[in-house]
């Protein structure tokens, strides 16, 4: 999914992509988006109801996540460098609570939690992502352009 200005725009694009993907020749649909972190698990559950869902979560160390988040917001002009306290109050860094919400809706066996770390050259997150699902990317694996 592409970056969007609002979660509503992302939802609309996701709905269109999902409708199109349902008519694809493959046996499995794989969705990957950082935007899922901002969604309500119950909403996704209703949307994908009846599907066999696996949720793969890559988690950064929280100190690294905090630094990356600050840098991203600062670079985009969305935070005042003098307002670190305010920035800290806005963050949702409780991984346990977020994961528990997904577990409640999809079940513990549907969650696969992996560390987000720098990957060896030639082995991007896509390959680790697929390996966690038991899929060998092999030589035929193609990363589709963002929808």
N, CA and C atoms as an extended XYZ file, in Angstrom:
441
Properties=species:S:1:pos:R:3:atomname:S:1:resname:S:1:resid:I:1 pbc="F F F"
N         0.829       -1.168        0.000 N   UNK     1
C         0.000        0.000        0.000 CA  UNK     1
C         0.885        1.247        0.000 C   UNK     1
N         0.439        2.269       -0.659 N   UNK     2
C         1.189        3.509       -0.683 CA  UNK     2
C         0.927        4.302        0.587 C   UNK     2
N         1.779        5.280        0.841 N   UNK     3
C         1.561        6.171        1.988 CA  UNK     3
C         0.372        7.072        1.678 C   UNK     3
N        -0.467        7.267        2.665 N   UNK     4
C        -1.663        8.068        2.499 CA  UNK     4
C        -1.720        9.159        3.553 C   UNK     4
N        -2.476       10.198        3.248 N   UNK     5
C        -2.639       11.287        4.195 CA  UNK     5
C        -3.609       10.962        5.303 C   UNK     5
N        -4.468        9.978        5.100 N   UNK     6
C        -5.439        9.644        6.135 CA  UNK     6
C        -5.663        8.141        6.162 C   UNK     6
N        -6.100        7.669        7.316 N   UNK     7
C        -6.411        6.244        7.453 CA  UNK     7
C        -7.617        5.896        6.578 C   UNK     7
N        -8.534        6.850        6.386 N   UNK     8
C        -9.708        6.605        5.547 CA  UNK     8
C        -9.285        6.354        4.094 C   UNK     8
N        -8.350        7.149        3.584 N   UNK     9
C        -7.864        6.941        2.222 CA  UNK     9
C        -7.199        5.581        2.099 C   UNK     9
N        -6.442        5.197        3.138 N   UNK    10
C        -5.802        3.886        3.132 CA  UNK    10
C        -6.858        2.787        3.112 C   UNK    10
N        -7.904        2.912        3.927 N   UNK    11
C        -8.977        1.905        3.974 CA  UNK    11
C        -9.637        1.739        2.609 C   UNK    11
N        -9.894        2.861        1.948 N   UNK    12
C       -10.522        2.799        0.629 CA  UNK    12
C        -9.628        2.081       -0.367 C   UNK    12
N        -8.344        2.390       -0.364 N   UNK    13
C        -7.406        1.710       -1.262 CA  UNK    13
C        -7.292        0.230       -0.914 C   UNK    13
N        -7.268       -0.080        0.379 N   UNK    14
C        -7.177       -1.478        0.805 CA  UNK    14
C        -8.406       -2.252        0.343 C   UNK    14
N        -9.581       -1.657        0.467 N   UNK    15
C       -10.820       -2.308        0.034 CA  UNK    15
C       -10.784       -2.596       -1.461 C   UNK    15
N       -10.321       -1.616       -2.249 N   UNK    16
C       -10.211       -1.829       -3.704 CA  UNK    16
C        -9.194       -2.932       -4.020 C   UNK    16
N        -8.049       -2.881       -3.355 N   UNK    17
C        -7.012       -3.889       -3.604 CA  UNK    17
C        -7.505       -5.274       -3.214 C   UNK    17
N        -8.210       -5.376       -2.106 N   UNK    18
C        -8.721       -6.670       -1.645 CA  UNK    18
C        -9.745       -7.222       -2.642 C   UNK    18
N       -10.633       -6.387       -3.120 N   UNK    19
C       -11.630       -6.826       -4.103 CA  UNK    19
C       -10.953       -7.347       -5.363 C   UNK    19
N        -9.930       -6.636       -5.835 N   UNK    20
C        -9.203       -7.071       -7.030 CA  UNK    20
C        -8.438       -8.365       -6.754 C   UNK    20
N        -7.841       -8.474       -5.571 N   UNK    21
C        -7.034       -9.652       -5.244 CA  UNK    21
C        -7.882      -10.908       -5.136 C   UNK    21
N        -9.127      -10.769       -4.737 N   UNK    22
C       -10.005      -11.939       -4.624 CA  UNK    22
C       -10.196      -12.642       -5.957 C   UNK    22
N        -9.968      -11.922       -7.038 N   UNK    23
C       -10.121      -12.494       -8.387 CA  UNK    23
C        -8.791      -12.907       -8.997 C   UNK    23
N        -7.728      -12.907       -8.206 N   UNK    24
C        -6.419      -13.309       -8.719 CA  UNK    24
C        -6.330      -14.829       -8.748 C   UNK    24
N        -5.421      -15.372       -9.549 N   UNK    25
C        -5.321      -16.823       -9.694 CA  UNK    25
C        -4.621      -17.529       -8.536 C   UNK    25
N        -3.997      -16.803       -7.628 N   UNK    26
C        -3.233      -17.434       -6.548 CA  UNK    26
C        -4.108      -18.083       -5.483 C   UNK    26
N        -3.461      -18.917       -4.671 N   UNK    27
C        -4.162      -19.602       -3.588 CA  UNK    27
C        -4.189      -18.793       -2.292 C   UNK    27
N        -3.269      -17.845       -2.165 N   UNK    28
C        -3.145      -17.081       -0.936 CA  UNK    28
C        -3.057      -15.589       -1.240 C   UNK    28
N        -3.560      -14.803       -0.330 N   UNK    29
C        -3.422      -13.352       -0.420 CA  UNK    29
C        -2.542      -12.912        0.733 C   UNK    29
N        -1.575      -12.069        0.443 N   UNK    30
C        -0.679      -11.553        1.473 CA  UNK    30
C        -0.739      -10.037        1.430 C   UNK    30
N        -1.092       -9.467        2.560 N   UNK    31
C        -1.122       -8.017        2.692 CA  UNK    31
C        -0.044       -7.602        3.667 C   UNK    31
N         0.648       -6.553        3.327 N   UNK    32
C         1.701       -6.036        4.199 CA  UNK    32
C         1.612       -4.514        4.187 C   UNK    32
N         1.453       -3.943        5.371 N   UNK    33
C         1.385       -2.494        5.452 CA  UNK    33
C         1.624       -2.041        6.881 C   UNK    33
N         2.450       -1.012        7.029 N   UNK    34
C         2.633       -0.416        8.341 CA  UNK    34
C         1.329        0.187        8.841 C   UNK    34
N         0.425        0.507        7.926 N   UNK    35
C        -0.843        1.126        8.311 CA  UNK    35
C        -1.701        0.202        9.171 C   UNK    35
N        -1.465       -1.109        9.094 N   UNK    36
C        -2.228       -2.021        9.950 CA  UNK    36
C        -2.023       -1.690       11.426 C   UNK    36
N        -0.875       -1.145       11.773 N   UNK    37
C        -0.601       -0.800       13.170 CA  UNK    37
C        -1.582        0.243       13.686 C   UNK    37
N        -2.129        1.061       12.814 N   UNK    38
C        -3.082        2.078       13.218 CA  UNK    38
C        -4.534        1.646       13.094 C   UNK    38
N        -4.765        0.412       12.683 N   UNK    39
C        -6.126       -0.091       12.521 CA  UNK    39
C        -6.608       -0.780       13.791 C   UNK    39
N        -7.899       -0.869       13.901 N   UNK    40
C        -8.492       -1.627       14.989 CA  UNK    40
C        -8.564       -3.097       14.555 C   UNK    40
N        -8.010       -4.018       15.342 N   UNK    41
C        -8.032       -5.430       14.954 CA  UNK    41
C        -9.434       -5.958       14.673 C   UNK    41
N       -10.425       -5.490       15.417 N   UNK    42
C       -11.795       -5.944       15.183 CA  UNK    42
C       -12.307       -5.563       13.807 C   UNK    42
N       -11.901       -4.392       13.332 N   UNK    43
C       -12.297       -3.938       12.003 CA  UNK    43
C       -11.683       -4.834       10.927 C   UNK    43
N       -10.413       -5.159       11.083 N   UNK    44
C        -9.746       -6.049       10.130 CA  UNK    44
C       -10.366       -7.442       10.192 C   UNK    44
N       -10.681       -7.912       11.386 N   UNK    45
C       -11.300       -9.235       11.566 CA  UNK    45
C       -12.630       -9.292       10.812 C   UNK    45
N       -13.458       -8.266       10.953 N   UNK    46
C       -14.741       -8.245       10.243 CA  UNK    46
C       -14.528       -8.230        8.732 C   UNK    46
N       -13.522       -7.483        8.290 N   UNK    47
C       -13.246       -7.367        6.866 CA  UNK    47
C       -12.795       -8.698        6.277 C   UNK    47
N       -11.991       -9.434        7.022 N   UNK    48
C       -11.426      -10.696        6.526 CA  UNK    48
C       -12.131      -11.914        7.117 C   UNK    48
N       -13.308      -11.723        7.654 N   UNK    49
C       -14.028      -12.803        8.330 CA  UNK    49
C       -14.138      -14.036        7.434 C   UNK    49
N       -13.865      -15.180        8.020 N   UNK    50
C       -13.923      -16.438        7.296 CA  UNK    50
C       -12.611      -16.821        6.644 C   UNK    50
N       -11.634      -15.942        6.694 N   UNK    51
C       -10.332      -16.221        6.098 CA  UNK    51
C        -9.386      -16.802        7.139 C   UNK    51
N        -8.468      -17.621        6.674 N   UNK    52
C        -7.401      -18.129        7.534 CA  UNK    52
C        -6.329      -17.043        7.577 C   UNK    52
N        -6.228      -16.352        8.697 N   UNK    53
C        -5.368      -15.177        8.792 CA  UNK    53
C        -4.152      -15.468        9.654 C   UNK    53
N        -2.994      -15.038        9.180 N   UNK    54
C        -1.758      -15.045        9.964 CA  UNK    54
C        -1.301      -13.602       10.037 C   UNK    54
N        -0.903      -13.179       11.197 N   UNK    55
C        -0.461      -11.809       11.396 CA  UNK    55
C         1.013      -11.838       11.766 C   UNK    55
N         1.816      -11.223       10.917 N   UNK    56
C         3.249      -11.162       11.178 CA  UNK    56
C         3.574       -9.740       11.605 C   UNK    56
N         4.209       -9.636       12.746 N   UNK    57
C         4.561       -8.336       13.308 CA  UNK    57
C         6.073       -8.271       13.453 C   UNK    57
N         6.664       -7.275       12.838 N   UNK    58
C         8.083       -7.005       13.048 CA  UNK    58
C         8.169       -5.892       14.082 C   UNK    58
N         8.830       -6.156       15.193 N   UNK    59
C         8.972       -5.161       16.245 CA  UNK    59
C        10.421       -4.714       16.366 C   UNK    59
N        10.610       -3.411       16.370 N   UNK    60
C        11.931       -2.848       16.657 CA  UNK    60
C        12.111       -2.811       18.166 C   UNK    60
N        13.361       -2.807       18.595 N   UNK    61
C        13.607       -2.483       19.991 CA  UNK    61
C        12.951       -1.132       20.230 C   UNK    61
N        12.331       -0.952       21.382 N   UNK    62
C        11.556        0.262       21.610 CA  UNK    62
C        12.403        1.533       21.559 C   UNK    62
N        13.643        1.470       22.008 N   UNK    63
C        14.481        2.665       21.919 CA  UNK    63
C        14.776        3.000       20.458 C   UNK    63
N        14.947        1.981       19.612 N   UNK    64
C        15.192        2.226       18.191 CA  UNK    64
C        13.923        2.721       17.501 C   UNK    64
N        12.783        2.183       17.919 N   UNK    65
C        11.504        2.622       17.369 CA  UNK    65
C        11.264        4.093       17.707 C   UNK    65
N        11.538        4.447       18.945 N   UNK    66
C        11.347        5.817       19.394 CA  UNK    66
C        12.223        6.774       18.586 C   UNK    66
N        13.476        6.401       18.395 N   UNK    67
C        14.383        7.250       17.622 CA  UNK    67
C        13.910        7.382       16.175 C   UNK    67
N        13.510        6.276       15.561 N   UNK    68
C        13.049        6.311       14.170 CA  UNK    68
C        11.777        7.144       14.039 C   UNK    68
N        10.877        6.999       14.987 N   UNK    69
C         9.616        7.751       14.965 CA  UNK    69
C         9.893        9.255       15.088 C   UNK    69
N        10.767        9.611       16.039 N   UNK    70
C        11.130       11.018       16.221 CA  UNK    70
C        11.732       11.573       14.935 C   UNK    70
N        12.690       10.850       14.363 N   UNK    71
C        13.357       11.317       13.143 CA  UNK    71
C        12.369       11.497       11.999 C   UNK    71
N        11.439       10.543       11.861 N   UNK    72
C        10.455       10.612       10.790 CA  UNK    72
C         9.542       11.825       10.982 C   UNK    72
N         9.053       12.011       12.188 N   UNK    73
C         8.171       13.154       12.447 CA  UNK    73
C         8.920       14.480       12.305 C   UNK    73
N        10.143       14.519       12.793 N   UNK    74
C        10.936       15.747       12.703 CA  UNK    74
C        11.208       16.095       11.234 C   UNK    74
N        11.588       15.087       10.456 N   UNK    75
C        11.886       15.282        9.037 CA  UNK    75
C        10.650       15.793        8.282 C   UNK    75
N         9.467       15.329        8.684 N   UNK    76
C         8.228       15.738        8.032 CA  UNK    76
C         7.630       17.008        8.638 C   UNK    76
N         8.361       17.623        9.591 N   UNK    77
C         7.903       18.867       10.188 CA  UNK    77
C         6.716       18.713       11.110 C   UNK    77
N         6.525       17.513       11.665 N   UNK    78
C         5.352       17.256       12.498 CA  UNK    78
C         5.655       17.258       13.986 C   UNK    78
N         6.830       17.735       14.380 N   UNK    79
C         7.143       17.795       15.807 CA  UNK    79
C         8.094       18.963       16.047 C   UNK    79
N         7.886       19.623       17.143 N   UNK    80
C         8.758       20.723       17.551 CA  UNK    80
C         9.913       20.111       18.338 C   UNK    80
N        11.163       20.338       17.917 N   UNK    81
C        12.293       19.700       18.614 CA  UNK    81
C        12.367       20.083       20.090 C   UNK    81
N        11.722       21.177       20.490 N   UNK    82
C        11.728       21.576       21.900 CA  UNK    82
C        10.626       20.869       22.686 C   UNK    82
N         9.766       20.140       22.008 N   UNK    83
C         8.605       19.548       22.660 CA  UNK    83
C         8.742       18.037       22.834 C   UNK    83
N         9.896       17.582       23.276 N   UNK    84
C        10.130       16.145       23.432 CA  UNK    84
C         9.152       15.518       24.411 C   UNK    84
N         8.813       16.215       25.484 N   UNK    85
C         7.874       15.670       26.461 CA  UNK    85
C         6.518       15.438       25.826 C   UNK    85
N         6.043       16.401       25.059 N   UNK    86
C         4.763       16.253       24.376 CA  UNK    86
C         4.817       15.090       23.390 C   UNK    86
N         5.913       14.970       22.679 N   UNK    87
C         6.094       13.867       21.730 CA  UNK    87
C         5.994       12.527       22.448 C   UNK    87
N         6.669       12.409       23.573 N   UNK    88
C         6.681       11.159       24.337 CA  UNK    88
C         5.274       10.794       24.811 C   UNK    88
N         4.475       11.778       25.167 N   UNK    89
C         3.122       11.518       25.654 CA  UNK    89
C         2.206       11.024       24.543 C   UNK    89
N         2.520       11.341       23.296 N   UNK    90
C         1.677       10.950       22.170 CA  UNK    90
C         1.970        9.537       21.675 C   UNK    90
N         3.060        8.964       22.082 N   UNK    91
C         3.472        7.666       21.547 CA  UNK    91
C         2.703        6.516       22.161 C   UNK    91
N         2.538        5.502       21.349 N   UNK    92
C         1.898        4.274       21.807 CA  UNK    92
C         2.925        3.161       21.681 C   UNK    92
N         3.798        3.043       22.663 N   UNK    93
C         4.885        2.084       22.586 CA  UNK    93
C         4.684        0.834       23.415 C   UNK    93
N         3.450        0.585       23.854 N   UNK    94
C         3.178       -0.601       24.672 CA  UNK    94
C         2.909       -1.790       23.746 C   UNK    94
N         3.976       -2.494       23.375 N   UNK    95
C         3.844       -3.616       22.444 CA  UNK    95
C         2.904       -4.692       22.982 C   UNK    95
N         3.022       -4.984       24.253 N   UNK    96
C         2.207       -6.046       24.843 CA  UNK    96
C         0.717       -5.742       24.678 C   UNK    96
N         0.333       -4.533       24.961 N   UNK    97
C        -1.085       -4.152       24.846 CA  UNK    97
C        -1.563       -4.236       23.407 C   UNK    97
N        -0.762       -3.743       22.471 N   UNK    98
C        -1.158       -3.806       21.058 CA  UNK    98
C        -1.282       -5.253       20.577 C   UNK    98
N        -0.314       -6.091       20.954 N   UNK    99
C        -0.372       -7.492       20.533 CA  UNK    99
C        -1.552       -8.212       21.163 C   UNK    99
N        -1.862       -7.875       22.397 N   UNK   100
C        -2.993       -8.523       23.079 CA  UNK   100
C        -4.303       -8.231       22.341 C   UNK   100
N        -4.426       -7.027       21.816 N   UNK   101
C        -5.631       -6.677       21.073 CA  UNK   101
C        -5.764       -7.528       19.806 C   UNK   101
N        -4.667       -7.726       19.088 N   UNK   102
C        -4.695       -8.584       17.893 CA  UNK   102
C        -4.954      -10.035       18.286 C   UNK   102
N        -4.358      -10.470       19.383 N   UNK   103
C        -4.565      -11.844       19.859 CA  UNK   103
C        -6.026      -12.079       20.215 C   UNK   103
N        -6.660      -11.116       20.850 N   UNK   104
C        -8.062      -11.235       21.235 CA  UNK   104
C        -8.944      -11.490       20.026 C   UNK   104
N        -8.658      -10.847       18.914 N   UNK   105
C        -9.508      -10.973       17.731 CA  UNK   105
C        -9.137      -12.136       16.818 C   UNK   105
N        -7.858      -12.492       16.773 N   UNK   106
C        -7.424      -13.516       15.818 CA  UNK   106
C        -6.886      -14.786       16.466 C   UNK   106
N        -6.595      -14.751       17.753 N   UNK   107
C        -6.039      -15.914       18.439 CA  UNK   107
C        -4.521      -15.893       18.458 C   UNK   107
N        -3.971      -16.455       19.516 N   UNK   108
C        -2.513      -16.454       19.695 CA  UNK   108
C        -1.796      -17.193       18.569 C   UNK   108
N        -2.367      -18.279       18.083 N   UNK   109
C        -1.706      -19.061       17.030 CA  UNK   109
C        -1.617      -18.313       15.700 C   UNK   109
N        -2.397      -17.256       15.547 N   UNK   110
C        -2.349      -16.469       14.315 CA  UNK   110
C        -1.258      -15.415       14.332 C   UNK   110
N        -0.687      -15.142       15.504 N   UNK   111
C         0.339      -14.104       15.629 CA  UNK   111
C         1.742      -14.672       15.494 C   UNK   111
N         2.536      -14.046       14.674 N   UNK   112
C         3.952      -14.383       14.534 CA  UNK   112
C         4.718      -13.089       14.769 C   UNK   112
N         5.471      -13.028       15.850 N   UNK   113
C         6.187      -11.817       16.206 CA  UNK   113
C         7.675      -12.035       15.956 C   UNK   113
N         8.266      -11.138       15.157 N   UNK   114
C         9.674      -11.248       14.777 CA  UNK   114
C        10.397       -9.940       15.093 C   UNK   114
N        11.672      -10.027       15.407 N   UNK   115
C        12.421       -8.790       15.645 CA  UNK   115
C        12.705       -8.079       14.325 C   UNK   115
N        12.573       -6.762       14.355 N   UNK   116
C        12.934       -5.954       13.198 CA  UNK   116
C        14.391       -5.574       13.372 C   UNK   116
N        15.226       -6.110       12.518 N   UNK   117
C        16.665       -5.858       12.591 CA  UNK   117
C        17.180       -5.647       11.181 C   UNK   117
N        18.338       -5.074       11.082 N   UNK   118
C        18.975       -4.943        9.770 CA  UNK   118
C        19.185       -6.338        9.207 C   UNK   118
N        18.848       -6.495        7.951 N   UNK   119
C        18.925       -7.808        7.319 CA  UNK   119
C        20.222       -7.946        6.525 C   UNK   119
N        20.715       -9.183        6.425 N   UNK   120
C        21.910       -9.413        5.608 CA  UNK   120
C        21.660       -8.980        4.159 C   UNK   120
N        22.712       -8.572        3.485 N   UNK   121
C        22.589       -8.142        2.090 CA  UNK   121
C        21.966       -9.267        1.270 C   UNK   121
N        20.961       -8.898        0.474 N   UNK   122
C        20.299       -9.875       -0.385 CA  UNK   122
C        19.130      -10.581        0.277 C   UNK   122
N        18.945      -10.393        1.577 N   UNK   123
C        17.817      -11.039        2.240 CA  UNK   123
C        16.969       -9.956        2.895 C   UNK   123
N        16.012       -9.460        2.132 N   UNK   124
C        15.146       -8.406        2.647 CA  UNK   124
C        14.064       -8.968        3.553 C   UNK   124
N        13.295       -8.074        4.111 N   UNK   125
C        12.204       -8.483        4.989 CA  UNK   125
C        11.191       -9.366        4.271 C   UNK   125
N        11.058       -9.195        2.960 N   UNK   126
C        10.093      -10.006        2.219 CA  UNK   126
C        10.384      -11.497        2.381 C   UNK   126
N        11.658      -11.863        2.307 N   UNK   127
C        12.020      -13.278        2.417 CA  UNK   127
C        11.784      -13.804        3.835 C   UNK   127
N        12.084      -12.997        4.831 N   UNK   128
C        11.852      -13.399        6.219 CA  UNK   128
C        10.355      -13.510        6.481 C   UNK   128
N         9.615      -12.571        5.944 N   UNK   129
C         8.162      -12.551        6.048 CA  UNK   129
C         7.575      -13.850        5.485 C   UNK   129
N         7.967      -14.202        4.271 N   UNK   130
C         7.447      -15.415        3.633 CA  UNK   130
C         7.911      -16.677        4.356 C   UNK   130
N         9.156      -16.700        4.813 N   UNK   131
C         9.654      -17.864        5.553 CA  UNK   131
C         8.834      -18.092        6.825 C   UNK   131
N         8.407      -17.013        7.472 N   UNK   132
C         7.584      -17.132        8.676 CA  UNK   132
C         6.238      -17.775        8.360 C   UNK   132
N         5.811      -17.670        7.108 N   UNK   133
C         4.561      -18.299        6.672 CA  UNK   133
C         4.790      -19.689        6.093 C   UNK   133
N         6.057      -20.107        6.052 N   UNK   134
C         6.374      -21.412        5.490 CA  UNK   134
C         6.432      -21.408        3.975 C   UNK   134
N         6.649      -20.250        3.383 N   UNK   135
C         6.697      -20.110        1.926 CA  UNK   135
C         8.135      -19.862        1.500 C   UNK   135
N         8.623      -20.661        0.567 N   UNK   136
C         9.967      -20.468        0.027 CA  UNK   136
C         9.867      -19.492       -1.140 C   UNK   136
N        10.484      -18.336       -0.996 N   UNK   137
C        10.408      -17.314       -2.032 CA  UNK   137
C        11.033      -17.808       -3.329 C   UNK   137
N        12.110      -18.565       -3.226 N   UNK   138
C        12.754      -19.128       -4.412 CA  UNK   138
C        13.082      -18.081       -5.455 C   UNK   138
N        13.284      -18.549       -6.659 N   UNK   139
C        13.660      -17.649       -7.745 CA  UNK   139
C        12.466      -17.041       -8.435 C   UNK   139
N        11.261      -17.614       -8.188 N   UNK   140
C        10.063      -17.105       -8.860 CA  UNK   140
C         9.362      -15.991       -8.091 C   UNK   140
N         9.884      -15.659       -6.937 N   UNK   141
C         9.245      -14.664       -6.092 CA  UNK   141
C         9.417      -13.271       -6.675 C   UNK   141
N         8.296      -12.548       -6.766 N   UNK   142
C         8.308      -11.191       -7.290 CA  UNK   142
C         7.565      -10.303       -6.300 C   UNK   142
N         8.193       -9.194       -5.951 N   UNK   143
C         7.523       -8.217       -5.093 CA  UNK   143
C         6.708       -7.304       -5.999 C   UNK   143
N         5.395       -7.281       -5.778 N   UNK   144
C         4.521       -6.426       -6.578 CA  UNK   144
C         4.715       -4.976       -6.185 C   UNK   144
N         4.472       -4.079       -7.125 N   UNK   145
C         4.567       -2.662       -6.790 CA  UNK   145
C         3.465       -2.299       -5.805 C   UNK   145
N         3.671       -1.236       -5.017 N   UNK   146
C         2.647       -0.819       -4.044 CA  UNK   146
C         1.326       -0.524       -4.723 C   UNK   146
N         0.245       -0.806       -4.020 N   UNK   147
C        -1.106       -0.532       -4.543 CA  UNK   147
C        -1.569        0.782       -3.995 C   UNK   147
